[in-house]
mmCIF file of C-alpha atoms and ligand atoms in Angstrom:
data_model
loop_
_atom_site.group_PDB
_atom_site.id
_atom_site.type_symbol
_atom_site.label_atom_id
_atom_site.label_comp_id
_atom_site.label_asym_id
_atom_site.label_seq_id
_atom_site.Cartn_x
_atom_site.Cartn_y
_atom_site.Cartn_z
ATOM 1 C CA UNK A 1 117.317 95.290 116.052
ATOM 2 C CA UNK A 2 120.244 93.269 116.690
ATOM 3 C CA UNK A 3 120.938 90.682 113.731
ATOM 4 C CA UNK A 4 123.203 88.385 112.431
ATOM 5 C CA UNK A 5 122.828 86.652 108.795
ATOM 6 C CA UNK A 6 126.350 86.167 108.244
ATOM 7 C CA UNK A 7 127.661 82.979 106.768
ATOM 8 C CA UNK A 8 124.155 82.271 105.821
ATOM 9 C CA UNK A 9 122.639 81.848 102.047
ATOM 10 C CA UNK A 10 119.824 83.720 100.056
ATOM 11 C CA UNK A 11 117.954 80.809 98.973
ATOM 12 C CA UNK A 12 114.608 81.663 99.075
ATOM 13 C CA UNK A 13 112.774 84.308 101.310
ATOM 14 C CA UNK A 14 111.160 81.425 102.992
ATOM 15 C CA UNK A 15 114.102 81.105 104.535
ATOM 16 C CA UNK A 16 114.117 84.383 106.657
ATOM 17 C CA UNK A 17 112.165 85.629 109.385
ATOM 18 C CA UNK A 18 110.278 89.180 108.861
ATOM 19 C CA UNK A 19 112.482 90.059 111.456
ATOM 20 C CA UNK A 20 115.129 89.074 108.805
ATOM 21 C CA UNK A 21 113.723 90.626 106.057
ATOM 22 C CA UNK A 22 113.115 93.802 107.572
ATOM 23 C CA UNK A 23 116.653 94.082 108.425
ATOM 24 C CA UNK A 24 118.019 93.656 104.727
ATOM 25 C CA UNK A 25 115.332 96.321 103.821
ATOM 26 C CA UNK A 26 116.695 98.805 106.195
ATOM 27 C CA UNK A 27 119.885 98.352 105.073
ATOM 28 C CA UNK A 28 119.390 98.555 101.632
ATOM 29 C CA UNK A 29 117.605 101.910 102.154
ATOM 30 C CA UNK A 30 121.247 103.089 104.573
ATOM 31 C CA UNK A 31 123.531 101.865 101.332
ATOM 32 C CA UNK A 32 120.858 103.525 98.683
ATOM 33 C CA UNK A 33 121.118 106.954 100.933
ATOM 34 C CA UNK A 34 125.392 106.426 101.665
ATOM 35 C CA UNK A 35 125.212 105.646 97.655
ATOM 36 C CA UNK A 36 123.472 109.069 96.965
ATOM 37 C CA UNK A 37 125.760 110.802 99.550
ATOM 38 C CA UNK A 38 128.684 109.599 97.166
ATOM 39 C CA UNK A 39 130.092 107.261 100.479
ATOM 40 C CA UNK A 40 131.066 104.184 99.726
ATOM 41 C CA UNK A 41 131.711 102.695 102.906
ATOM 42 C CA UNK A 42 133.532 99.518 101.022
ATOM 43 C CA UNK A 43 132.081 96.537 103.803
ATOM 44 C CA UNK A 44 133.298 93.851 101.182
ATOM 45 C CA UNK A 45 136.768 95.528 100.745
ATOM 46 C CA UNK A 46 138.725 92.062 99.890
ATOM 47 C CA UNK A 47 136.307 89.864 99.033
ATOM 48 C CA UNK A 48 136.084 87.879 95.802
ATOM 49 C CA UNK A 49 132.765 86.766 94.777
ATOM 50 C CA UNK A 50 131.397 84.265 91.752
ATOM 51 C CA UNK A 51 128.733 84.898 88.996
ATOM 52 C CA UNK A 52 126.976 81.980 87.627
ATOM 53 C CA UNK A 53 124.556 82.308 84.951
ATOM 54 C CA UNK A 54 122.975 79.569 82.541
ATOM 55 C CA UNK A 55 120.705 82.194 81.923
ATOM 56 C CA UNK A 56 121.046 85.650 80.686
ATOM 57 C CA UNK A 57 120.533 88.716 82.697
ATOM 58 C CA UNK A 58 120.857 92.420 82.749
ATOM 59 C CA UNK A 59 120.029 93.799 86.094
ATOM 60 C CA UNK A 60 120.883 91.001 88.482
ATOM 61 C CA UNK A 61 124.042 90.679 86.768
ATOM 62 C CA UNK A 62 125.086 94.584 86.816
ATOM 63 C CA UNK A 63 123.343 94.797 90.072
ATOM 64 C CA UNK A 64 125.769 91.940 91.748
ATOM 65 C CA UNK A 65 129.125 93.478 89.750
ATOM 66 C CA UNK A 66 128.492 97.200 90.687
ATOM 67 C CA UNK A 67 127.023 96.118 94.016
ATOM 68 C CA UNK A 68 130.505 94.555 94.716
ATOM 69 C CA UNK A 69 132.785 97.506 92.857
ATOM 70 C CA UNK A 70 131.010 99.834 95.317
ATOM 71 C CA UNK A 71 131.931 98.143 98.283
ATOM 72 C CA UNK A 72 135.519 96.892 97.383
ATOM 73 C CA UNK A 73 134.880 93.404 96.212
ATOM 74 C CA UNK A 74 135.948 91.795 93.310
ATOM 75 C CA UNK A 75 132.951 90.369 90.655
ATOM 76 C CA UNK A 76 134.037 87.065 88.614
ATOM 77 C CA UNK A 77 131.396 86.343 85.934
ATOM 78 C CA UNK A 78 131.213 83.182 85.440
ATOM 79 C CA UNK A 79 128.896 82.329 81.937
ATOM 80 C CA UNK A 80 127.254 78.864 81.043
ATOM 81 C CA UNK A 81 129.698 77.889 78.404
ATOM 82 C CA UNK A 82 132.840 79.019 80.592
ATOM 83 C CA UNK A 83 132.603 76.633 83.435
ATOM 84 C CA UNK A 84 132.028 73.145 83.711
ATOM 85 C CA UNK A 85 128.855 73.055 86.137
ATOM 86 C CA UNK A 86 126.685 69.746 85.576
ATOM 87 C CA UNK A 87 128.651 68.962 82.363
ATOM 88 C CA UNK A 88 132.310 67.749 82.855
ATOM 89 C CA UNK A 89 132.037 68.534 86.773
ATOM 90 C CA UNK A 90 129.339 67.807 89.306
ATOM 91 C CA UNK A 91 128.001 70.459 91.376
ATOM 92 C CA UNK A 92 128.968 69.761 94.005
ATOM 93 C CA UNK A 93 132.410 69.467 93.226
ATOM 94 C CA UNK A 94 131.832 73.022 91.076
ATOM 95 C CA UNK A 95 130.987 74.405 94.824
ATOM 96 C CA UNK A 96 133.738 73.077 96.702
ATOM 97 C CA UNK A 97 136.301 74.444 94.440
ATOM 98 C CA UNK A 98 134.917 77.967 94.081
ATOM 99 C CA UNK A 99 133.760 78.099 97.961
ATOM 100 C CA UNK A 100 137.567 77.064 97.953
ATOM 101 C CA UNK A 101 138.524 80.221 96.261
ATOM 102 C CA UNK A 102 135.593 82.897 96.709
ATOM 103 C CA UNK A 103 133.661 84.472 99.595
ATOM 104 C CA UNK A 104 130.134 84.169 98.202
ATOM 105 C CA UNK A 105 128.588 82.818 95.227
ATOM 106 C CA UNK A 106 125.547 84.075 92.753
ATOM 107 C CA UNK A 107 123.908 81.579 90.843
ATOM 108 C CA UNK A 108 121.326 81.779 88.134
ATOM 109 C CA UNK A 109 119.677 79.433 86.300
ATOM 110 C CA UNK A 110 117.277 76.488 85.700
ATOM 111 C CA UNK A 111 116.303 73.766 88.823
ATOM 112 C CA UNK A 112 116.084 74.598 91.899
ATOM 113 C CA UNK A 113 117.806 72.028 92.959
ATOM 114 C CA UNK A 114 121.261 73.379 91.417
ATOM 115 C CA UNK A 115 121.394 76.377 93.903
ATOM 116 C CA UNK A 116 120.379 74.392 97.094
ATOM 117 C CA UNK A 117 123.262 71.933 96.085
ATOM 118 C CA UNK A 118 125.868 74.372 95.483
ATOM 119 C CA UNK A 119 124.644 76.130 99.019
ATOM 120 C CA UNK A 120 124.998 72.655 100.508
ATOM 121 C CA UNK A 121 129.119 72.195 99.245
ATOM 122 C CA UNK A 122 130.206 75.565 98.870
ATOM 123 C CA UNK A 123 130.762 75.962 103.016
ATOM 124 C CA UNK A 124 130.337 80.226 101.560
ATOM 125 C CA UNK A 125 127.326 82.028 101.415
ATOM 126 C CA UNK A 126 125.455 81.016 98.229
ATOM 127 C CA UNK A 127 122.579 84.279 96.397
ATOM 128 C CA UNK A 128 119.874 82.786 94.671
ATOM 129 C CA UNK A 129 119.663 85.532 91.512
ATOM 130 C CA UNK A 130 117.338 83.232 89.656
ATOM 131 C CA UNK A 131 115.538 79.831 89.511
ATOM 132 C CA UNK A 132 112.563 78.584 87.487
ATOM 133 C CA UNK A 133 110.871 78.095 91.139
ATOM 134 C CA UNK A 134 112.602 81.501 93.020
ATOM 135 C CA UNK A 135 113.406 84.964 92.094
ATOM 136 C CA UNK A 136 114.269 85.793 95.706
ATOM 137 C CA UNK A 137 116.381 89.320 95.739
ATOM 138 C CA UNK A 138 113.840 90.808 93.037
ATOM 139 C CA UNK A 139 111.448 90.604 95.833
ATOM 140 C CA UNK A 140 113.415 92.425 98.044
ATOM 141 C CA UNK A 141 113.709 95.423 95.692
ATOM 142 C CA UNK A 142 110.079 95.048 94.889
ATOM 143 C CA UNK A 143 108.820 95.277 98.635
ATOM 144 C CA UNK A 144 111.781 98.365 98.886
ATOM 145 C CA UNK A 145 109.780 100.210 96.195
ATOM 146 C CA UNK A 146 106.828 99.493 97.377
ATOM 147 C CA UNK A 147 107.647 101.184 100.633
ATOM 148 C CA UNK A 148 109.515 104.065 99.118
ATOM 149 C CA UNK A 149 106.178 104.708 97.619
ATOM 150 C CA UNK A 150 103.533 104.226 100.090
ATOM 151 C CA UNK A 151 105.562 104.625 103.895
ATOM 152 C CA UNK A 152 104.407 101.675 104.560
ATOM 153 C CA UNK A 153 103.693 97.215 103.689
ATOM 154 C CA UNK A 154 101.731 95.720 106.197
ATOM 155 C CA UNK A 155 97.839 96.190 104.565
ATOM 156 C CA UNK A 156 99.024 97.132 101.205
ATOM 157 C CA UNK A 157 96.649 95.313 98.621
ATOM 158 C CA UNK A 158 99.248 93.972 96.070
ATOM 159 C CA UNK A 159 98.202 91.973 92.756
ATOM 160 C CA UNK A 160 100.324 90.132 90.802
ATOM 161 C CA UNK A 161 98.465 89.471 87.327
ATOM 162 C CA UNK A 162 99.830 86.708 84.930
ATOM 163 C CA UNK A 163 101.788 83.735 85.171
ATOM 164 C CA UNK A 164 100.704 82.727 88.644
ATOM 165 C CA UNK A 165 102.442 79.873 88.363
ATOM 166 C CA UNK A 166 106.456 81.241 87.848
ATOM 167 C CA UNK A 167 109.080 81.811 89.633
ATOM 168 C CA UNK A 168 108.253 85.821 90.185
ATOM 169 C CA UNK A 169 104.378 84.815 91.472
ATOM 170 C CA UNK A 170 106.227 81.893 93.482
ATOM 171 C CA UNK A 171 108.553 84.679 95.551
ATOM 172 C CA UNK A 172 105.936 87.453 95.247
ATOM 173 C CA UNK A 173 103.836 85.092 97.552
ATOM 174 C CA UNK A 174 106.102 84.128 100.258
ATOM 175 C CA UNK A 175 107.528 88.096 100.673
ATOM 176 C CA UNK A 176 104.138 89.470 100.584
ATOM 177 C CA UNK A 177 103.028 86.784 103.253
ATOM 178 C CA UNK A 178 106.252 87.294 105.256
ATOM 179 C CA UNK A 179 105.790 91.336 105.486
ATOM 180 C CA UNK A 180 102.010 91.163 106.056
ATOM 181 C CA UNK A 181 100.963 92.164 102.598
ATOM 182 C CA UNK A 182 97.104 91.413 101.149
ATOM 183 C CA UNK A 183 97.698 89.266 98.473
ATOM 184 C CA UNK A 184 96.149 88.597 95.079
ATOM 185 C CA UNK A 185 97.267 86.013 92.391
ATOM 186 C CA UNK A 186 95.531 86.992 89.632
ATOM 187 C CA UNK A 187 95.639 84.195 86.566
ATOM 188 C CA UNK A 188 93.655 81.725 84.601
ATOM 189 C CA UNK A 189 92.956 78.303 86.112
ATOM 190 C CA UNK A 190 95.660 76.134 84.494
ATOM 191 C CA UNK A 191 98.584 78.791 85.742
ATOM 192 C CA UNK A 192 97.579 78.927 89.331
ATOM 193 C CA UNK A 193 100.387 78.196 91.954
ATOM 194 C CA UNK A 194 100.943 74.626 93.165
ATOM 195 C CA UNK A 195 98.411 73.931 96.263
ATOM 196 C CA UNK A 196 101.569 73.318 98.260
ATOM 197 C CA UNK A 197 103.035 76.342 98.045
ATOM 198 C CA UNK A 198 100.343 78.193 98.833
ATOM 199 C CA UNK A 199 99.262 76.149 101.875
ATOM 200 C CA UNK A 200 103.148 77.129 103.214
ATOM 201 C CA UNK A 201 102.201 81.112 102.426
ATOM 202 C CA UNK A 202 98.957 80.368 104.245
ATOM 203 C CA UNK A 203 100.761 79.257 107.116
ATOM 204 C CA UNK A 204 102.769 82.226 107.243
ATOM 205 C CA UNK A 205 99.764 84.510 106.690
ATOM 206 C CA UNK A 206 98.626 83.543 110.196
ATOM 207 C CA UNK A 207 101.595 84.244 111.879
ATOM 208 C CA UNK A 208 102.308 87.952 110.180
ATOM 209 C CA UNK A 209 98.556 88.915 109.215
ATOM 210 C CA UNK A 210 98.987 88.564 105.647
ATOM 211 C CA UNK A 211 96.625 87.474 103.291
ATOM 212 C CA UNK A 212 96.727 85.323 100.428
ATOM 213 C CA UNK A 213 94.007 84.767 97.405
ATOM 214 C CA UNK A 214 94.526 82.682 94.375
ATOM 215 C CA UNK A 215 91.551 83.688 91.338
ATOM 216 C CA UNK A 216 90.844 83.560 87.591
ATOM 217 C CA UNK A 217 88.282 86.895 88.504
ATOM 218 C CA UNK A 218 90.264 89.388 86.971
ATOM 219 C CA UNK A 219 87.656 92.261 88.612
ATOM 220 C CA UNK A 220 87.785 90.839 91.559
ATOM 221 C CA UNK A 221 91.441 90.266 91.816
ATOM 222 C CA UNK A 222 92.632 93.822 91.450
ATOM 223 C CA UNK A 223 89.688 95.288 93.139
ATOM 224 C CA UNK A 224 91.343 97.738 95.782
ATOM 225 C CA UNK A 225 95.142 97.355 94.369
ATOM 226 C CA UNK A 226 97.525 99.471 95.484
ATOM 227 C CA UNK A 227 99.751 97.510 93.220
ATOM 228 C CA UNK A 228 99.715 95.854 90.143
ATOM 229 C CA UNK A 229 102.097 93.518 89.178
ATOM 230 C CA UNK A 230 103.011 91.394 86.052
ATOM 231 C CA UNK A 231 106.009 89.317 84.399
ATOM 232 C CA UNK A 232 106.463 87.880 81.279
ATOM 233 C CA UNK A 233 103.905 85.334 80.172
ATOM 234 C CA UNK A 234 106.384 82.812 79.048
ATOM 235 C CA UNK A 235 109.922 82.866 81.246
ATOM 236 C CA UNK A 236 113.365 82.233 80.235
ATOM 237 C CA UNK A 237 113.199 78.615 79.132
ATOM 238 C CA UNK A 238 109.610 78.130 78.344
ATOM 239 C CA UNK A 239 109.539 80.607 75.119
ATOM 240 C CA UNK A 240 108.321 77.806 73.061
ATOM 241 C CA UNK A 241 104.896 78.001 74.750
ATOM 242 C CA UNK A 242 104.320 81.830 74.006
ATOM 243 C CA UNK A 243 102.098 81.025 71.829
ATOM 244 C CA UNK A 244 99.869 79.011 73.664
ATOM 245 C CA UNK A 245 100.376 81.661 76.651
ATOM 246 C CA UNK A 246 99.103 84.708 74.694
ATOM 247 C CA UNK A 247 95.902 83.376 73.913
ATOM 248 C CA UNK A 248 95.377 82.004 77.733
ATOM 249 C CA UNK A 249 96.779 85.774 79.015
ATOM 250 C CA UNK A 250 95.622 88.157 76.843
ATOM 251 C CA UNK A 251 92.849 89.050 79.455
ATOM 252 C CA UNK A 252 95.092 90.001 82.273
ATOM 253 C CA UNK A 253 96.877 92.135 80.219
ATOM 254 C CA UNK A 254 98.035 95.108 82.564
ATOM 255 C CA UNK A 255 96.402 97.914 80.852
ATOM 256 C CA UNK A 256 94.299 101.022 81.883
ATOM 257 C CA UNK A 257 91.007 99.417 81.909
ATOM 258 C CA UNK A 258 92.312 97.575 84.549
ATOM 259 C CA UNK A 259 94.093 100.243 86.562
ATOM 260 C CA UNK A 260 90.610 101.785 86.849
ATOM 261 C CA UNK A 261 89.421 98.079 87.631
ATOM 262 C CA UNK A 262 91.791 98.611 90.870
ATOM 263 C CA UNK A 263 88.960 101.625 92.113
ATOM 264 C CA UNK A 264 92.135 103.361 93.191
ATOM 265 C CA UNK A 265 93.062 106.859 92.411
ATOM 266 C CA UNK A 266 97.145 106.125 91.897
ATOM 267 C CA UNK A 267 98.276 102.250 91.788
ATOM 268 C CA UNK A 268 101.379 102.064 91.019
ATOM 269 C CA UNK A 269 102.696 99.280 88.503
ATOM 270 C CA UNK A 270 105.508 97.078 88.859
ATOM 271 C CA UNK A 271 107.629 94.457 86.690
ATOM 272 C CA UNK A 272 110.312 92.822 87.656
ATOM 273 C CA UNK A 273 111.476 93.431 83.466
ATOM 274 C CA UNK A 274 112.475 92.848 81.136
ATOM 275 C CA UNK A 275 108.943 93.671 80.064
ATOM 276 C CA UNK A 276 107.048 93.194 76.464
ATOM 277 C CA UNK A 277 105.582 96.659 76.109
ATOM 278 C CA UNK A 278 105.926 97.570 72.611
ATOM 279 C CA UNK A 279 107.181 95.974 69.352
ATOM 280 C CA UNK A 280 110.488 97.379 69.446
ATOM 281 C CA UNK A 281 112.309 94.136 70.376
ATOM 282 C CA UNK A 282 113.495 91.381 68.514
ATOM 283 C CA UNK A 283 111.076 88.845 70.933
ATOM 284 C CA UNK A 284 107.686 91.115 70.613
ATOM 285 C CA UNK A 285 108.525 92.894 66.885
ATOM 286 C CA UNK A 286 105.233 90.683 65.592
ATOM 287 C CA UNK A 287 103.291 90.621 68.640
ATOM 288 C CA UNK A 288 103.969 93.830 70.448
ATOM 289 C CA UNK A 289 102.384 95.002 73.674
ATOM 290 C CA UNK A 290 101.884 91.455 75.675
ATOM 291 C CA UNK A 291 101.736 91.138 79.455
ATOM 292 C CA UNK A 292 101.629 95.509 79.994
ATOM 293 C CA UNK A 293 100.216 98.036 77.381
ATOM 294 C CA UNK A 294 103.143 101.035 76.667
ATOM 295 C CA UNK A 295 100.668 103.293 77.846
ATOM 296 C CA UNK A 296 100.842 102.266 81.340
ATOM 297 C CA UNK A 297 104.382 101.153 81.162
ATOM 298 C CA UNK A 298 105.042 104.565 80.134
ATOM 299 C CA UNK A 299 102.539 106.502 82.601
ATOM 300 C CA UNK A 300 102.780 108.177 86.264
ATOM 301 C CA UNK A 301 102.046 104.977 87.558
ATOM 302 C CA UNK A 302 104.872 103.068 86.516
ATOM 303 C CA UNK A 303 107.836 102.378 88.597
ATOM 304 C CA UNK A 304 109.429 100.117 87.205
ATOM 305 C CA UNK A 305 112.703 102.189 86.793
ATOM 306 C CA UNK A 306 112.862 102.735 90.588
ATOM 307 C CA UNK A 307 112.326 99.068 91.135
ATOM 308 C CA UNK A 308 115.401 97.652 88.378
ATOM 309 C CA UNK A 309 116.999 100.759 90.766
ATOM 310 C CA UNK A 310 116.522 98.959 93.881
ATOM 311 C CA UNK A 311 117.687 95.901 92.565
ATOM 312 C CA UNK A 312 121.297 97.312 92.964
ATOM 313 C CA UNK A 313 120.612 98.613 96.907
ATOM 314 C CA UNK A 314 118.680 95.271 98.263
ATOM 315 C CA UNK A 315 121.611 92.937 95.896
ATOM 316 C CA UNK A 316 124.265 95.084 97.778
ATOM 317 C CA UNK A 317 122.166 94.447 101.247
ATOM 318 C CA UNK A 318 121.632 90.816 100.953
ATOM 319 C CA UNK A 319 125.956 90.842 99.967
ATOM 320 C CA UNK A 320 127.205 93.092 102.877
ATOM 321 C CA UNK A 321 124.207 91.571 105.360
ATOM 322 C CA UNK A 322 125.519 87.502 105.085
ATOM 323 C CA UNK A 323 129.341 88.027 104.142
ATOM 324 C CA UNK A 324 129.649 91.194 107.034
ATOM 325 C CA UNK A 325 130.454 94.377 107.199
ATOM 326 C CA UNK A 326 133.896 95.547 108.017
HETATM 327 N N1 LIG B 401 114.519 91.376 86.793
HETATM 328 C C1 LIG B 401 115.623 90.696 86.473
HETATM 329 O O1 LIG B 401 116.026 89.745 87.139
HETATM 330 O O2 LIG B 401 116.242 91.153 85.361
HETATM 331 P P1 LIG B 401 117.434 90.427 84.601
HETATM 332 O O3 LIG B 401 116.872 89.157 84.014
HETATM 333 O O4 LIG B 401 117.857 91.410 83.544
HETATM 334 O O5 LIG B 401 118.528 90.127 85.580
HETATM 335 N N1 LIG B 402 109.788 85.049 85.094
HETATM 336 C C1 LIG B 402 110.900 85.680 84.418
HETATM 337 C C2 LIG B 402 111.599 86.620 85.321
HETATM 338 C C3 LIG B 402 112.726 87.385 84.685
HETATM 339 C C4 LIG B 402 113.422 88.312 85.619
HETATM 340 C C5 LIG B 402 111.829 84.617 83.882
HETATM 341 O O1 LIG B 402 112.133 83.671 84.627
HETATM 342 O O2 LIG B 402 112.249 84.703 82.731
#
């Protein structure tokens, strides 16, 4: 199908049609296979394009840089303590300089509200990589996984188990309800998704078929899965309340007992990482296995790697598919 999403943002999926979404899908899985081939078909040859990031990040980050190298743009990253976003400079004097100088723009960070008012001055196309609400272009890579391994989204049981209140449950939501996905957020009562969210997902259950169910049933939840999903159970900016969030999470742990739970021969598992699976990090060294045990992390069921994969291909789709191709 015919489509056009040039000059336009990457806000939130919301934004986009299935239609829409579709289309960045296919193309991400044309760049993955031109990528394999060793073509690099260079759509952005020319184009200069902005990292900002309050937060830190390994695979949006590398995924936006060698996402742009492939396709002959140039990558400026652009850290919290080298500009002067929100401290000596609005932003919205921040986005009319660099939409002065640049051809598209990646923020992460903390509100919301930051990327939607950089969007708004910029007059380029603005890439959410990151709120505390939105996580947009992991879900992307997520759904491209998802059909890599299955064929197919529409009817696919998908749980997300954790958090069901962050910014990775938040997207998960709205792309599973956009593509027609059955699906399950899986957390305790006080880290269920605000009611107004999920009456907008409802709403766009009935147009695609989705399905959406919010529950602290754990067996019920992941009954039927074909995919199992968690994040971190305290995100970038809330570590102080890891604590508190272990002893509320620890039983929606992601761990074998509850891929058998799912009644499925082969779920696969998903994260959007970086994931606590063992004690071998600075952050988990006196906890250790949190939100995922390392045996499933580790097992035939985990894709994980193929997923942090995709995040390059869908990055590189959402890039070429608003800012055009040659
Ligand atoms: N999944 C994800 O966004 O990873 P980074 O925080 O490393 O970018
Ligand atoms: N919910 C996590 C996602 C990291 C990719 C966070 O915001 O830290």
């Amino acid at each position: 199908m015919a489509m056009n999403l040039i000059g336009r943002s990457f806000l939130t999926l919301k934004d986009f049609t299935p239609e829409e979404i579709r289309y960045m899908l296919d193309l991400a899985k044309e760049l993955k296979r031109l990528k394999q081939a060793g073509i690099k078909p260079r759509n952005l040859e020319g184009k200069n394009i902005a990292l900002i990031f309050e937060k830190a990040s390994t695979r949006t980050r590398c995924a936006f840089v060698v996402a742009a190298s492939d396709e002959g743009a140039h990558a400026e990253y652009l850290g919290k303590d080298d500009i002067q976003l929100g401290k000596k400079e609005t932003v919205a004097d921040t986005a009319r300089v660099l939409g002065r100088m640049f051809d598209g723009i990646q923020f992460r960070g903390f509100k919301h509200e930051t990327v939607e008012d950089l969007a708004k001055y910029a007059g380029v196309p603005v890439w959410n990589g990151l709120t505390d609400k939105f996580h947009p272009t992991q879900v992307l890579a997520d759904l491209m996984t998802i059909e890599e391994h299955y064929g197919y989204l529409k009817g696919i049981t998908f749980a997300f188990v954790g958090d069901g209140r962050n910014n990775m449950a938040n997207s998960l939501m709205i792309g599973c309800a956009k593509m027609g996905l059955d699906c399950r957020i899986v957390a305790p009562k006080g880290l269920h998704p605000e009611k107004e969210l999920v009456d907008e997902v409802k709403k766009i259950c009935k147009e695609t078929g989705g399905k959406i169910t919010i529950t602290d049933d754990v067996d019920k939840g992941v009954n039927g899965a074909d995919v199992l999903y968690t994040d971190v159970w305290a995100s970038m900016g809330e570590e102080a309340q890891m604590q508190a969030r272990i002893k509320l999470l620890k039983p929606y742990q992601v761990n074998m007992a509850m891929i058998k739970k799912t009644g499925k021969e082969n779920p696969i598992f998903l994260h959007c990482l970086p994931a606590f699976h063992n004690s071998d990090t600075t952050m988990s060294k006196d906890i250790g296995e949190m939100e995922v045990t390392d045996e499933v992390f580790e097992s035939k069921h985990s894709k994980v790697f193929d997923e942090a994969e995709n995040r390059l291909h869908t990055i590189k789709a959402v890039m070429v598919a608003t800012l055009g191709a040659k």
